[in-house]
XYZ file of N, CA and C in Angstrom:
729
model
N 132.712 83.496 109.152
C 131.282 82.965 108.080
C 130.699 84.291 108.406
N 129.982 84.331 107.401
C 129.443 85.011 106.394
C 128.065 85.096 107.116
N 127.351 86.380 107.260
C 125.811 86.497 107.734
C 125.406 87.179 106.749
N 124.258 86.952 106.343
C 123.357 87.621 105.170
C 122.429 88.462 105.936
N 122.726 89.860 105.661
C 121.167 90.339 105.828
C 120.847 90.784 104.824
N 119.935 90.306 104.906
C 118.305 90.979 103.981
C 118.619 92.489 103.754
N 117.655 93.079 102.587
C 117.878 94.831 102.538
C 116.669 95.272 102.552
N 116.313 96.653 103.745
C 115.581 96.859 104.075
C 114.759 97.651 102.977
N 113.266 97.921 103.645
C 112.916 99.375 102.755
C 112.977 99.529 101.564
N 114.183 100.502 102.778
C 115.138 102.084 102.701
C 115.680 101.661 101.154
N 116.474 100.681 101.871
C 117.766 99.793 100.760
C 116.490 99.307 99.425
N 116.022 99.300 99.057
C 114.919 98.734 98.307
C 114.558 99.467 97.790
N 113.644 100.393 98.139
C 113.361 101.661 97.779
C 114.389 102.856 96.797
N 115.624 102.936 97.162
C 116.636 103.399 97.009
C 117.407 102.394 95.398
N 116.821 101.258 95.623
C 117.621 100.593 94.140
C 116.732 100.431 93.034
N 115.433 101.219 93.585
C 114.630 100.952 92.309
C 113.915 102.324 91.839
N 115.277 103.770 92.748
C 114.951 104.993 92.526
C 116.231 104.824 90.702
N 117.414 103.820 91.509
C 118.047 104.044 91.084
C 117.798 103.260 89.210
N 116.970 102.258 89.645
C 116.671 101.398 88.361
C 115.965 102.768 87.218
N 114.974 103.406 88.222
C 114.191 104.275 86.968
C 115.502 105.023 86.679
N 116.125 105.791 87.332
C 117.059 106.635 86.420
C 117.373 106.357 85.817
N 117.667 105.057 85.735
C 118.749 104.214 84.654
C 117.776 103.687 83.734
N 116.381 103.593 83.587
C 115.570 103.089 82.412
C 116.178 101.521 82.876
N 115.953 100.485 83.715
C 116.401 99.304 83.775
C 115.675 98.918 84.085
N 114.683 98.435 83.593
C 112.997 97.885 84.016
C 113.498 96.389 84.560
N 114.274 95.202 83.446
C 114.383 94.393 83.969
C 114.972 93.697 85.489
N 115.974 94.637 85.840
C 116.855 94.608 87.463
C 115.056 95.177 88.477
N 114.629 95.947 87.821
C 113.389 97.291 88.719
C 112.760 95.470 88.866
N 111.862 95.195 87.598
C 110.747 93.665 88.342
C 111.720 92.882 88.646
N 113.505 92.462 88.771
C 113.402 91.724 89.349
C 113.498 91.866 91.455
N 113.512 93.167 91.261
C 113.707 93.562 92.660
C 111.973 93.860 93.575
N 111.081 93.846 92.297
C 109.901 93.968 92.694
C 109.619 92.286 92.392
N 109.680 91.737 92.207
C 110.128 90.064 92.234
C 110.424 89.801 93.371
N 111.849 89.905 94.347
C 112.319 89.731 94.985
C 111.237 89.951 96.649
N 110.349 91.509 96.261
C 109.745 91.956 97.475
C 108.751 90.815 97.549
N 107.767 90.629 96.376
C 107.089 89.607 96.802
C 107.290 88.015 97.070
N 108.544 87.812 96.190
C 108.561 86.538 96.932
C 109.272 86.354 98.367
N 109.144 87.108 99.250
C 110.103 87.387 100.875
C 108.778 87.797 101.498
N 107.280 88.301 100.681
C 107.054 88.299 101.611
C 106.285 90.251 102.418
N 107.612 90.731 101.370
C 107.532 92.084 101.974
C 106.654 92.761 101.872
N 106.003 93.738 102.963
C 104.895 94.712 102.408
C 104.402 95.472 101.508
N 103.888 96.040 100.513
C 104.433 96.821 100.010
C 103.398 98.199 100.667
N 104.393 99.095 101.090
C 103.350 100.147 101.921
C 104.083 101.736 100.845
N 103.605 102.629 101.562
C 103.555 103.815 100.613
C 105.559 104.083 99.954
N 105.550 103.999 100.734
C 107.199 104.193 100.550
C 107.341 103.354 98.968
N 107.829 101.862 99.151
C 108.478 101.331 98.279
C 106.866 101.522 97.402
N 105.700 101.491 97.113
C 104.571 101.588 96.218
C 104.515 102.203 95.631
N 105.338 103.611 96.161
C 105.876 104.444 95.230
C 106.738 105.093 94.628
N 107.363 104.053 95.744
C 108.926 103.814 94.035
C 108.917 102.922 92.818
N 108.366 102.276 92.900
C 107.913 101.527 92.383
C 106.973 102.057 90.692
N 106.398 102.555 91.510
C 105.850 103.392 90.112
C 105.870 104.167 89.919
N 107.206 105.006 90.118
C 108.150 105.864 89.944
C 109.113 105.090 88.771
N 109.839 103.613 89.306
C 110.091 103.462 88.576
C 110.007 102.381 87.057
N 108.697 102.306 87.373
C 107.695 101.498 86.098
C 107.635 102.487 85.073
N 107.250 103.850 85.476
C 107.072 105.278 84.971
C 108.329 105.106 83.842
N 109.281 105.354 84.337
C 110.405 106.099 84.411
C 111.381 105.074 83.201
N 110.113 103.736 83.299
C 111.193 103.136 82.754
C 110.173 102.222 81.339
N 109.083 102.790 81.113
C 108.848 103.151 79.901
C 107.018 101.767 80.429
N 106.951 101.222 81.988
C 106.266 100.348 81.836
C 104.736 100.695 82.579
N 104.238 101.577 82.222
C 102.878 102.214 82.298
C 102.176 101.594 83.251
N 101.927 100.446 82.822
C 100.581 99.610 83.244
C 101.148 98.406 83.985
N 102.423 98.647 84.279
C 102.671 97.921 86.010
C 102.204 98.988 86.708
N 102.793 100.603 86.255
C 102.784 101.377 87.179
C 101.888 101.374 87.680
N 100.161 101.743 87.055
C 98.937 101.389 87.273
C 98.407 100.415 88.344
N 99.257 99.150 88.127
C 98.660 97.684 89.003
C 99.054 98.170 90.219
N 100.227 98.680 90.027
C 101.260 98.869 92.203
C 99.617 99.864 92.288
N 99.664 100.669 91.539
C 99.206 102.302 92.429
C 97.606 101.968 92.670
N 96.624 100.590 92.139
C 95.344 100.285 92.302
C 95.703 99.355 93.076
N 96.427 98.565 93.318
C 97.018 97.427 94.326
C 97.278 98.437 95.956
N 97.969 99.542 96.190
C 97.482 100.014 96.962
C 96.968 101.014 97.709
N 95.698 100.451 97.290
C 94.125 100.409 98.217
C 93.634 102.077 98.536
N 93.696 102.271 99.228
C 93.464 103.040 101.303
C 94.321 103.813 101.486
N 95.753 102.753 101.475
C 96.834 102.721 101.641
C 97.848 104.662 101.215
N 96.684 104.906 99.991
C 97.400 105.945 98.851
C 97.764 107.086 99.959
N 98.261 108.096 99.614
C 98.322 109.434 100.344
C 99.051 110.095 99.379
N 99.122 111.667 99.335
C 100.385 112.438 98.622
C 100.728 111.949 97.626
N 102.220 111.236 98.421
C 102.663 110.695 97.593
C 102.650 109.900 96.543
N 102.287 108.852 96.954
C 101.457 107.819 95.512
C 100.737 108.603 94.681
N 99.862 109.328 95.434
C 99.293 110.271 94.098
C 99.678 110.868 93.088
N 100.793 111.854 93.715
C 101.343 112.507 93.174
C 102.872 112.214 92.192
N 102.966 110.780 92.604
C 103.951 109.739 91.984
C 102.913 109.982 90.602
N 101.593 108.739 90.554
C 100.645 108.627 90.002
C 100.522 109.536 88.410
N 100.278 110.593 89.094
C 100.032 112.148 88.648
C 101.120 111.973 87.436
N 102.305 112.231 87.936
C 103.533 112.778 87.330
C 103.637 111.424 86.330
N 103.288 109.924 86.759
C 103.675 109.280 85.433
C 102.431 109.276 84.585
N 101.341 109.558 84.498
C 100.357 109.760 83.517
C 100.901 110.939 82.837
N 101.158 112.324 83.082
C 100.928 113.040 82.641
C 102.625 113.109 81.687
N 103.514 112.386 82.062
C 104.724 111.735 81.012
C 104.677 111.141 80.351
N 102.958 110.345 80.115
C 102.501 109.974 79.076
C 101.807 110.738 78.393
N 101.281 111.452 78.997
C 100.650 112.670 78.070
C 98.982 111.932 77.944
N 99.155 111.466 78.779
C 97.481 111.091 79.620
C 96.008 111.894 79.818
N 96.571 112.832 79.405
C 95.471 114.369 79.960
C 94.890 113.926 81.279
N 93.808 113.161 80.129
C 92.150 113.130 81.076
C 92.628 112.457 81.931
N 92.625 111.047 82.440
C 92.977 110.344 83.080
C 94.062 111.133 84.533
N 95.236 111.817 83.681
C 95.685 112.358 85.102
C 94.745 113.672 85.734
N 93.603 114.406 85.009
C 93.168 114.945 85.868
C 91.602 114.476 86.998
N 91.787 113.070 85.948
C 91.052 112.565 86.813
C 91.329 111.465 88.401
N 92.399 110.865 88.861
C 93.566 111.285 89.335
C 94.007 111.853 90.693
N 93.778 113.177 89.948
C 93.659 114.342 91.036
C 92.709 114.623 91.840
N 91.576 114.633 90.745
C 90.107 114.484 91.278
C 89.765 113.634 92.410
N 89.920 112.435 91.997
C 89.872 111.474 92.784
C 90.599 111.420 94.252
N 91.703 112.466 93.817
C 92.864 112.193 95.776
C 92.405 113.759 96.501
N 91.712 114.473 95.639
C 91.471 116.372 96.141
C 89.907 116.016 96.047
N 89.160 115.824 95.398
C 87.555 115.292 95.718
C 86.988 114.248 96.872
N 87.773 112.760 96.369
C 86.874 111.741 96.995
C 87.493 111.214 98.497
N 88.830 111.468 98.123
C 89.325 111.380 99.077
C 90.039 112.714 100.191
N 89.819 113.669 99.829
C 90.595 114.771 100.946
C 92.227 114.812 100.955
N 92.235 114.519 100.421
C 94.041 114.362 100.327
C 94.145 116.024 99.607
N 95.305 116.752 100.069
C 95.797 117.848 99.540
C 97.090 117.919 98.861
N 97.090 118.410 97.924
C 98.497 118.315 97.000
C 99.513 119.160 97.091
N 100.886 117.692 96.822
C 101.845 118.886 97.176
C 102.236 118.863 95.699
N 103.677 120.213 95.982
C 104.611 120.849 95.170
C 104.988 119.475 93.197
N 104.797 118.681 94.555
C 104.739 117.196 92.701
C 104.229 117.137 92.232
N 102.676 117.148 92.729
C 101.109 117.120 92.511
C 101.453 117.897 90.960
N 101.189 119.438 91.193
C 101.357 120.037 90.440
C 102.228 120.410 89.369
N 102.964 119.738 89.894
C 103.978 119.663 88.549
C 104.207 118.970 87.957
N 103.195 117.578 88.185
C 102.395 116.544 87.281
C 101.316 117.175 86.581
N 100.298 118.104 87.091
C 99.458 118.383 86.294
C 99.490 120.071 85.574
N 100.190 120.844 85.994
C 100.594 121.167 84.940
C 101.587 120.766 83.838
N 102.073 119.574 83.747
C 102.921 119.215 82.968
C 101.992 118.208 82.063
N 101.068 117.881 83.293
C 99.771 117.118 81.690
C 99.323 118.485 80.496
N 98.553 119.398 80.948
C 98.223 120.733 81.004
C 98.731 121.202 79.341
N 100.797 120.997 79.811
C 101.742 121.988 78.994
C 101.785 120.376 77.743
N 100.865 118.875 77.746
C 100.646 118.028 76.909
C 100.028 118.793 75.839
N 98.775 119.555 76.201
C 97.833 119.105 75.127
C 97.304 120.822 75.013
N 98.004 121.738 75.373
C 98.353 123.417 75.339
C 97.017 123.497 76.443
N 96.162 123.261 76.957
C 95.565 123.909 77.575
C 95.724 124.548 78.467
N 95.856 125.993 77.635
C 96.617 127.627 78.424
C 95.382 127.302 79.849
N 94.205 127.888 79.894
C 93.099 127.834 81.238
C 93.280 126.934 82.142
N 93.448 125.519 81.663
C 93.600 124.786 82.810
C 94.814 124.830 83.504
N 95.585 125.086 82.434
C 97.124 125.378 83.087
C 97.137 126.520 84.272
N 96.178 127.669 83.372
C 96.720 128.719 84.213
C 95.652 128.495 85.253
N 94.564 128.316 85.996
C 94.054 127.403 86.420
C 93.956 126.715 88.067
N 94.260 125.525 87.146
C 95.703 125.144 88.118
C 96.384 125.649 88.890
N 97.000 126.692 88.278
C 98.463 127.922 89.185
C 97.958 128.154 89.435
N 96.331 129.006 89.840
C 95.679 129.949 90.828
C 95.529 128.684 91.753
N 95.382 127.481 91.687
C 94.493 126.857 92.960
C 95.485 126.307 93.473
N 96.576 126.380 92.905
C 98.022 125.129 93.885
C 98.582 126.786 94.717
N 98.405 128.048 94.086
C 99.090 129.503 95.332
C 97.889 129.700 96.064
N 96.475 130.386 95.548
C 95.250 130.795 96.631
C 94.437 129.415 97.227
N 94.774 128.335 96.824
C 93.357 127.287 97.762
C 94.402 126.257 98.133
N 95.473 126.323 97.778
C 96.505 125.044 98.718
C 98.034 125.841 99.349
N 97.962 127.424 98.865
C 98.851 127.758 99.019
C 100.354 127.280 99.351
N 100.696 126.673 97.841
C 101.826 126.516 98.043
C 102.815 127.452 96.984
N 103.787 127.150 97.511
C 104.655 128.400 96.692
C 105.248 128.205 95.445
N 104.571 128.895 94.235
C 105.540 128.044 93.201
C 107.102 127.633 92.633
N 107.418 126.646 92.719
C 109.149 126.613 91.882
C 109.220 127.032 90.759
N 110.249 127.234 90.463
C 111.165 126.972 89.103
C 110.474 126.186 87.833
N 110.096 125.236 88.478
C 110.170 124.085 87.588
C 108.506 124.897 87.042
N 107.570 124.953 88.588
C 105.999 125.227 87.440
C 105.830 126.640 86.863
N 106.839 127.635 87.175
C 106.911 128.697 86.276
C 107.454 127.936 84.672
N 108.119 127.136 85.129
C 109.030 126.950 83.719
C 107.401 126.214 82.615
N 106.790 125.112 83.569
C 104.981 124.531 82.983
C 104.501 126.093 82.182
N 104.152 127.290 82.574
C 103.899 127.907 82.467
C 104.040 128.614 81.454
N 105.449 129.151 81.168
C 105.906 129.683 80.128
C 106.075 128.548 78.840
N 106.249 127.461 79.412
C 106.035 126.390 78.174
C 104.756 126.313 77.607
N 104.010 126.405 78.748
C 102.130 126.413 77.830
C 102.253 127.630 77.599
N 102.348 128.695 77.473
C 102.229 130.284 77.053
C 102.611 129.805 75.515
N 104.191 129.512 75.573
C 104.660 129.741 74.317
C 104.199 128.785 73.312
N 103.403 127.871 73.937
C 103.131 126.503 72.634
C 101.378 126.951 72.516
N 100.778 127.879 72.738
C 99.727 127.822 73.017
C 99.846 129.436 71.997
N 101.242 130.036 71.192
C 101.675 131.144 70.396
C 100.872 132.301 71.440
N 101.093 132.292 72.729
C 101.431 133.027 73.059
C 102.488 134.098 73.945
N 103.264 134.734 73.115
C 104.764 134.647 73.363
C 104.853 136.234 74.276
N 104.244 137.050 73.574
C 104.171 138.065 74.949
C 103.723 137.831 76.133
N 102.966 136.953 76.327
C 102.256 136.636 77.420
C 103.429 135.891 78.284
N 103.841 134.801 77.642
C 105.272 134.384 78.764
C 106.009 135.086 79.192
N 106.528 136.331 78.341
C 107.693 136.796 78.189
C 106.955 138.372 79.876
N 105.517 138.256 79.909
C 104.890 138.797 80.854
C 105.262 137.952 82.349
N 105.000 137.307 82.045
C 104.992 135.787 83.268
C 106.356 135.938 83.749
N 107.473 135.904 82.085
C 108.866 135.976 83.184
C 108.693 136.415 84.041
N 109.128 138.050 83.553
C 108.932 138.952 84.292
C 108.844 139.331 85.770
N 107.614 138.777 85.893
C 106.460 138.384 87.366
C 107.452 137.621 87.905
N 108.414 137.116 87.572
C 108.877 135.742 88.570
C 109.259 136.156 89.543
N 109.251 136.197 91.158
C 110.119 136.610 91.580
C 111.333 136.142 92.729
N 111.968 135.185 91.454
C 113.013 134.110 91.078
C 113.568 134.448 89.879
N 115.016 134.668 89.884
C 115.565 135.212 88.903
C 115.511 133.381 87.735
N 115.381 134.127 86.187
C 114.744 132.214 85.601
C 115.946 131.876 85.026
N 116.064 130.451 84.346
C 117.025 129.523 84.736
C 117.020 128.855 83.367
N 118.131 128.312 82.881
C 117.784 127.607 81.411
C 116.277 126.996 80.926
N 116.077 126.492 81.963
C 114.882 125.540 81.903
C 113.879 126.882 80.719
N 113.576 128.501 81.806
C 112.394 128.798 81.233
C 113.399 129.862 80.257
N 114.615 129.996 79.917
C 114.443 130.656 79.300
C 114.368 130.065 77.675
N 115.093 128.251 77.917
C 115.072 127.408 77.084
C 113.639 127.290 76.565
N 112.403 127.132 77.458
C 110.744 127.136 77.735
C 110.493 128.434 76.538
N 110.482 129.330 76.703
C 110.586 130.907 76.104
C 111.096 130.436 74.468
N 112.193 129.917 74.732
C 113.432 129.270 73.174
C 112.270 128.829 72.447
N 111.751 127.394 72.593
C 110.826 126.475 72.614
C 109.759 127.438 70.973
N 108.826 127.934 72.598
C 107.904 128.148 71.755
C 108.067 129.728 70.871
N 108.867 130.557 70.652
C 108.494 131.426 69.917
C 109.866 131.017 68.491
N 110.252 129.497 68.757
C 111.164 129.403 67.715
C 110.268 128.827 66.817
N 108.441 127.777 67.683
C 107.412 127.440 66.954
C 107.002 128.594 65.764
N 106.590 129.215 66.738
C 105.888 130.361 65.720
C 106.745 130.994 64.804
N 108.339 131.354 64.756
C 109.481 132.592 63.964
C 109.331 133.410 64.257
N 109.340 133.432 65.261
C 109.718 134.701 66.504
C 111.203 135.131 66.556
N 111.832 135.452 65.667
C 113.097 135.971 65.793
C 113.699 136.579 66.562
N 112.518 138.292 67.168
C 113.870 138.476 68.144
C 113.564 138.008 69.678
N 112.188 137.087 69.826
C 112.441 136.507 71.449
C 113.293 135.132 70.753
N 113.768 134.705 69.922
C 114.425 133.701 69.955
C 116.327 134.054 70.368
N 115.858 135.453 69.172
C 117.130 136.219 70.179
C 117.688 135.918 71.278
N 116.695 137.122 72.383
C 117.194 137.260 73.349
C 116.738 136.058 74.421
N 116.087 135.252 74.210
C 116.028 134.142 75.107
C 117.604 133.323 74.983
N 118.075 133.065 73.785
C 119.824 132.476 73.473
C 120.555 132.979 73.971
N 120.594 134.926 74.231
C 121.864 135.550 74.952
C 121.636 135.220 76.089
N 120.379 135.336 76.625
C 120.101 134.191 78.537
C 120.425 133.176 78.767
N 120.407 132.520 76.801
C 121.028 131.177 77.363
C 122.252 131.015 77.807
N 122.943 131.859 76.904
C 124.906 131.783 76.403
C 125.447 132.889 78.173
N 124.698 133.203 78.268
C 125.159 134.067 79.563
C 124.812 133.507 80.726
N 123.341 132.392 80.506
C 123.561 131.423 82.051
C 124.962 129.718 82.110
N 124.917 129.927 80.390
C 125.954 128.708 80.399
C 126.765 128.610 79.083
N 127.723 129.545 79.445
C 128.043 130.203 78.741
C 129.278 129.140 77.315
N 129.232 128.308 78.255
C 130.303 126.630 77.806
C 129.017 125.863 76.751
N 127.511 126.741 76.491
C 126.413 125.982 75.913
C 126.430 125.678 73.758
N 127.032 124.785 74.154
C 127.771 125.486 72.320
C 126.270 124.532 71.440
N 125.607 124.451 71.888
C 124.119 124.184 70.935
C 123.105 125.600 71.330
N 123.410 126.387 71.408
C 122.767 127.578 72.047
C 123.816 129.088 71.014
N 124.785 128.651 71.235
C 125.581 129.168 70.014
C 125.058 129.349 68.543
N 125.222 128.008 68.371
C 124.571 127.418 67.324
C 123.494 127.752 66.414
N 122.051 127.913 67.505
C 121.077 128.301 67.492
C 121.390 130.127 66.649
N 122.063 130.351 67.932
C 121.809 131.997 67.492
C 122.773 132.332 66.131
N 123.343 131.750 65.721
C 124.208 131.748 64.530
C 122.476 131.740 63.107
N 122.117 130.476 63.571
C 121.324 130.508 63.017
C 120.689 131.762 62.840
N 119.921 131.996 63.358
C 118.376 132.973 63.848
C 119.307 133.814 63.003
N 120.668 134.480 62.592
C 121.789 135.532 62.788
C 121.128 135.726 60.936
N 121.301 133.863 60.847
C 122.262 133.797 59.016
C 121.038 133.731 58.717
N 119.605 133.026 59.319
C 117.896 133.760 58.318
C 117.629 134.606 58.380
N 118.396 136.063 59.123
C 117.841 137.613 59.109
C 118.866 138.140 58.318
N 120.118 137.274 57.463
C 120.519 137.824 56.714
C 121.635 139.018 57.474
N 122.240 138.260 58.915
C 122.894 139.546 59.815
C 124.620 138.466 59.566
N 124.820 138.398 58.413
C 126.256 137.810 58.849
C 127.365 138.320 59.721
N 127.807 139.583 60.033
C 128.445 140.093 60.710
C 128.382 139.661 61.794
N 126.982 139.207 62.519
C 127.232 138.556 63.584
C 126.780 136.746 63.738
N 126.683 136.657 62.640
C 127.209 135.226 62.589
C 128.697 134.588 62.402
N 129.389 135.513 62.118
C 130.751 135.401 61.965
C 131.554 135.979 63.626
N 130.356 137.253 64.440
C 131.238 136.475 65.941
C 131.009 136.299 66.555
N 129.731 135.530 66.417
C 129.276 133.635 66.667
C 130.078 133.019 66.747
N 130.497 133.147 65.989
C 131.497 131.487 65.200
C 132.700 131.769 65.966
N 133.456 132.850 66.330
C 134.354 133.137 66.659
C 134.005 132.903 68.210
N 132.549 133.245 69.019
C 132.610 132.872 70.615
C 132.816 131.584 70.115
N 132.189 130.741 69.581
C 132.322 129.058 69.318
C 133.794 129.153 70.021
N 134.202 129.175 68.441
C 135.712 128.150 68.751
C 136.949 128.979 69.716
N 136.228 129.991 70.416
C 137.156 130.464 71.540
C 136.711 129.443 73.124
N 135.068 128.597 72.798
C 135.266 127.604 74.175
C 136.206 127.088 74.840
C-alpha cells in the first residue's frame, strides 16, 4: 500500500529556495497555494523563503505581501530578506525605511546579510557617504566582521563614484586576499572612467585568479590595443590560444 506523506515546512522551504534559484515563479506560486490550501502556518522560515523566492522570480509585490502578512513575527531573517529584495530592485529609499523600522522601531539588530542588502542599495544609487556610514555602523555599532561581499560592495561603490584611488586603498586595507568579485568591481569602475592603468592591473589579477577566464583575456587585449601596445596584444592572443 502506498502511504502519502505530506511535506513539512523544511521541505517546502527547500523547494521554494530551488524555485528562486531557477526563477521558476509558477512552481513557486503552486507551492504557496499548497501551503494556503492545507492551512500550513507561514512562520518565519516559510515566510522568509517565500519572500526570497518571489524576489528572485521577479514578483516584488508578492514578496511585499508576504512580508507585511508576517506582522509582529518578523525577525532579522525576514527583514534581511526584504531589504535584499528591495535592494535588488533598486528601491533604495524603501530599503532604508525597512532598515530603520527594523533597528529603530522594533529594536532588532541587523546581521551580515542585512548589510549586504543595505550596501547593495547604496551601490544602486552611488551613495558613497551613506555606504561608508553603513559600513562603519556595521563594524563599530553592531560588531559585525565584514565579509568579502561587503568589501565588494564598497569597492563597487567607490568605483561607480569615480573614486578609483580610494577603491585601491580600500582593497589594500582588506584583511583577506581580494577575490574575483573585488577585482571585477575595480575593473568595472576603472573601465567606466577610462583608467587604462587600473584596468590593466585589475585584469591581470583576474587572470591570475582564474587563468581559464577567456573574457578577461579579451578585455586585457582590448586595453592594450587601445593604447597601441601591439606586442602585448599578440602575446595575450597567444596565451588565449593556449587555454
